[in-house]
Tab-separated table of C-alpha atoms in Angstrom:
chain	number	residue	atom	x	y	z
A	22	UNK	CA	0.000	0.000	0.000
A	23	UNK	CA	1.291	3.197	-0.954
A	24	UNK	CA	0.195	4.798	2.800
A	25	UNK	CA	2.536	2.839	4.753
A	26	UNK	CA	5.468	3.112	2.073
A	27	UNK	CA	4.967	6.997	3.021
A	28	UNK	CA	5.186	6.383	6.641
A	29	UNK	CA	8.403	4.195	6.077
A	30	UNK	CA	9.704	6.038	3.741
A	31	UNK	CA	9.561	9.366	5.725
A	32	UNK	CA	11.127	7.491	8.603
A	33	UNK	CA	14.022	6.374	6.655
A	34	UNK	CA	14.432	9.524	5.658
A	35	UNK	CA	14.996	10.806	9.486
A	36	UNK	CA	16.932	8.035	10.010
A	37	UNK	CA	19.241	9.321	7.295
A	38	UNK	CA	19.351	12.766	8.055
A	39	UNK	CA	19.336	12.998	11.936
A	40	UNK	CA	23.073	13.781	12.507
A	41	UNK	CA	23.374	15.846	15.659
A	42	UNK	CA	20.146	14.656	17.882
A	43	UNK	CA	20.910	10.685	18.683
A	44	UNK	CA	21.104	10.630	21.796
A	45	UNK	CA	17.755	9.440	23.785
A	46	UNK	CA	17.875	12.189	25.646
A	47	UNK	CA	18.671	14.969	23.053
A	48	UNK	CA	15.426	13.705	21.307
A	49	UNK	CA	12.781	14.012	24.312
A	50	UNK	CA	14.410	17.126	25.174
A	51	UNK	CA	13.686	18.038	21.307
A	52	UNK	CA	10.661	16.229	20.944
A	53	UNK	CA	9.369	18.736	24.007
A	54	UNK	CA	10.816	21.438	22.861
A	55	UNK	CA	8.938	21.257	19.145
A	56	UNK	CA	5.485	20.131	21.042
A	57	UNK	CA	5.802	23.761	22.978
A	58	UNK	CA	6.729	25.139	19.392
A	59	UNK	CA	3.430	23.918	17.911
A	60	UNK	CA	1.440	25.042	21.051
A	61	UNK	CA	2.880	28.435	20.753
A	62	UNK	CA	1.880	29.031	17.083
A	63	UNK	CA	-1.534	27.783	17.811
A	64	UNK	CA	-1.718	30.518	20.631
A	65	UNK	CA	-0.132	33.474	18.056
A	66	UNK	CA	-2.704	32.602	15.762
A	67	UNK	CA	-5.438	33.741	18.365
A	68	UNK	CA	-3.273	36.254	20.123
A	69	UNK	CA	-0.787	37.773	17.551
A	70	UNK	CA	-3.017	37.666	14.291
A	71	UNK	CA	-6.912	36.697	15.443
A	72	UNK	CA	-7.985	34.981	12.876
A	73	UNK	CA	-9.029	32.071	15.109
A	74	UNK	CA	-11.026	33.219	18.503
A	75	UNK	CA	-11.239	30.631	21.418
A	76	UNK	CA	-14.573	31.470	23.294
A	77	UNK	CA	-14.812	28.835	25.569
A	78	UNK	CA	-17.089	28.414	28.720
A	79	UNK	CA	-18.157	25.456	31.223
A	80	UNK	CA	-19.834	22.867	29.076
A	81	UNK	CA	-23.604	21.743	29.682
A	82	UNK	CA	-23.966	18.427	29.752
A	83	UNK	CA	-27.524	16.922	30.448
A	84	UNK	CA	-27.023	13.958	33.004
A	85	UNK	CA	-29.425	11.966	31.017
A	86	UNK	CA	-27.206	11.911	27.605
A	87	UNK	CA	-25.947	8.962	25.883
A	88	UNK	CA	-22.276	8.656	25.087
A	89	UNK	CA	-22.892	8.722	21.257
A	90	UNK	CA	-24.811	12.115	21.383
A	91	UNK	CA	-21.792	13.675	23.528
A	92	UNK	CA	-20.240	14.730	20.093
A	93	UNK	CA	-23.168	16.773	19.023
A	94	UNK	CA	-23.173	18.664	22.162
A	95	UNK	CA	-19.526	19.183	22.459
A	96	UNK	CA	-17.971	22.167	20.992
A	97	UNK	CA	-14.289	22.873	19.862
A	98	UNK	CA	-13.943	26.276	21.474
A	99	UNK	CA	-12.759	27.643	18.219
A	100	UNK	CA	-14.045	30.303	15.885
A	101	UNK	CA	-12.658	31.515	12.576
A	102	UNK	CA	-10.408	29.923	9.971
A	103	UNK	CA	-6.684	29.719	10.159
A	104	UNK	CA	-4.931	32.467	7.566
A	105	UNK	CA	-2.607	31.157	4.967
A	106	UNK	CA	0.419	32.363	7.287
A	107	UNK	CA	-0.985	30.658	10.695
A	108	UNK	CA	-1.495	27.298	8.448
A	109	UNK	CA	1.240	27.480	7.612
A	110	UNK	CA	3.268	28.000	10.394
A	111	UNK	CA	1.204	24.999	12.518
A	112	UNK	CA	2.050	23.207	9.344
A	113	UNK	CA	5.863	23.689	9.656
A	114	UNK	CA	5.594	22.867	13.299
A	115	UNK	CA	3.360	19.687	13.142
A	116	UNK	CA	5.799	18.502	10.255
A	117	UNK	CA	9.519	19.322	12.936
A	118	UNK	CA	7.289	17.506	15.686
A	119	UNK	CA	6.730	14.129	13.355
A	120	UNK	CA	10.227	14.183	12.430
A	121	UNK	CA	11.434	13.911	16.102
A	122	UNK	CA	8.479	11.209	16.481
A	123	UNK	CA	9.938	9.415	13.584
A	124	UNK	CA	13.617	9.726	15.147
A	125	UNK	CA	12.648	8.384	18.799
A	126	UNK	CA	10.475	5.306	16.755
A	127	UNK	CA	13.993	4.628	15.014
A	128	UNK	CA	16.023	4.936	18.201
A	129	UNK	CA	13.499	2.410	19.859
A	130	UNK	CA	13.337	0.303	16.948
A	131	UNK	CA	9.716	1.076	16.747
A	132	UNK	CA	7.884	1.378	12.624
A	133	UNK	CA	5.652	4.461	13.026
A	134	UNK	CA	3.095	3.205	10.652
A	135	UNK	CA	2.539	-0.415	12.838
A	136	UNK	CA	1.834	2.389	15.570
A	137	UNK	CA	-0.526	3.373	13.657
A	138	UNK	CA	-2.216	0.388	12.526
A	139	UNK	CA	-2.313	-0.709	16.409
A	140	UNK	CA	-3.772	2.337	17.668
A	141	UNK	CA	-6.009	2.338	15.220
A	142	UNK	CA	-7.689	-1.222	15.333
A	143	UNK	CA	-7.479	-0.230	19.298
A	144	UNK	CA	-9.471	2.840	18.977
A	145	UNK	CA	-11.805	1.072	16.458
A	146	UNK	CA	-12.578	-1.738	19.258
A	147	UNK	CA	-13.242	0.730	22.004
A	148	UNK	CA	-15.163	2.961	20.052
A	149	UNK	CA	-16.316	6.041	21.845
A	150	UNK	CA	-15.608	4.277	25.337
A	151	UNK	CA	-11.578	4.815	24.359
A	152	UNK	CA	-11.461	8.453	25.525
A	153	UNK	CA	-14.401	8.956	27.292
């Protein structure tokens, strides 16, 4: 499938190209560091440029609801639509933070796209109990 040659593929690649960043502990240090980087340009987009708005407030949940309805009634907090420079910054910052994913699954020995597959076929037998 051409999916998981992707996933390999782009770990290869890391594997290749990581030169300075081996060690365990340089990688959670920079795996941290480029999850705080992707917070932060979340949080410019709202307070540096506005074009998202988080409005958020204590959520009303009737006692009586089913799980399955809980997504109709849940809200995102988020208003607006990211602008081409926002996107693109997330973008560049969702892409560092795979690469350092990709590096720790090679350090451990670990295939990113088996993850994947597990996690999913996990998530598929829970259903909406998984994160409830």
């Amino acid at each position: 499938m051409l999916k998981d040659i992707i996933y390999d593929e782009f770990q290869d690649t890391v594997s290749e190209l990581l030169l300075c960043n081996r060690s365990i502990l340089d990688l959670l240090a920079k795996s941290q560091e480029t999850n705080a980087r992707l917070n932060k340009a979340i949080i410019k987009s709202v307070t540096s440029c506005g074009c998202l708005k988080i409005n958020a407030n204590k959520k009303k949940i009737p006692t009586d609801t089913p799980l399955e309805e809980l997504k109709s009634l849940l809200e995102s907090h988020l208003e607006g639509e990211l602008c081409e420079y926002c996107k693109e910054s997330i973008e560049t910052e969702m892409g560092r933070t795979f690469f350092y994913l990709a590096a720790l699954c090679n350090l451990l020995d670990l295939n990113m796209y088996d993850i994947l597959l597990k996690e999913q076929k996990h998530i598929k037998t829970l259903g909406l109990y998984n994160l409830a």
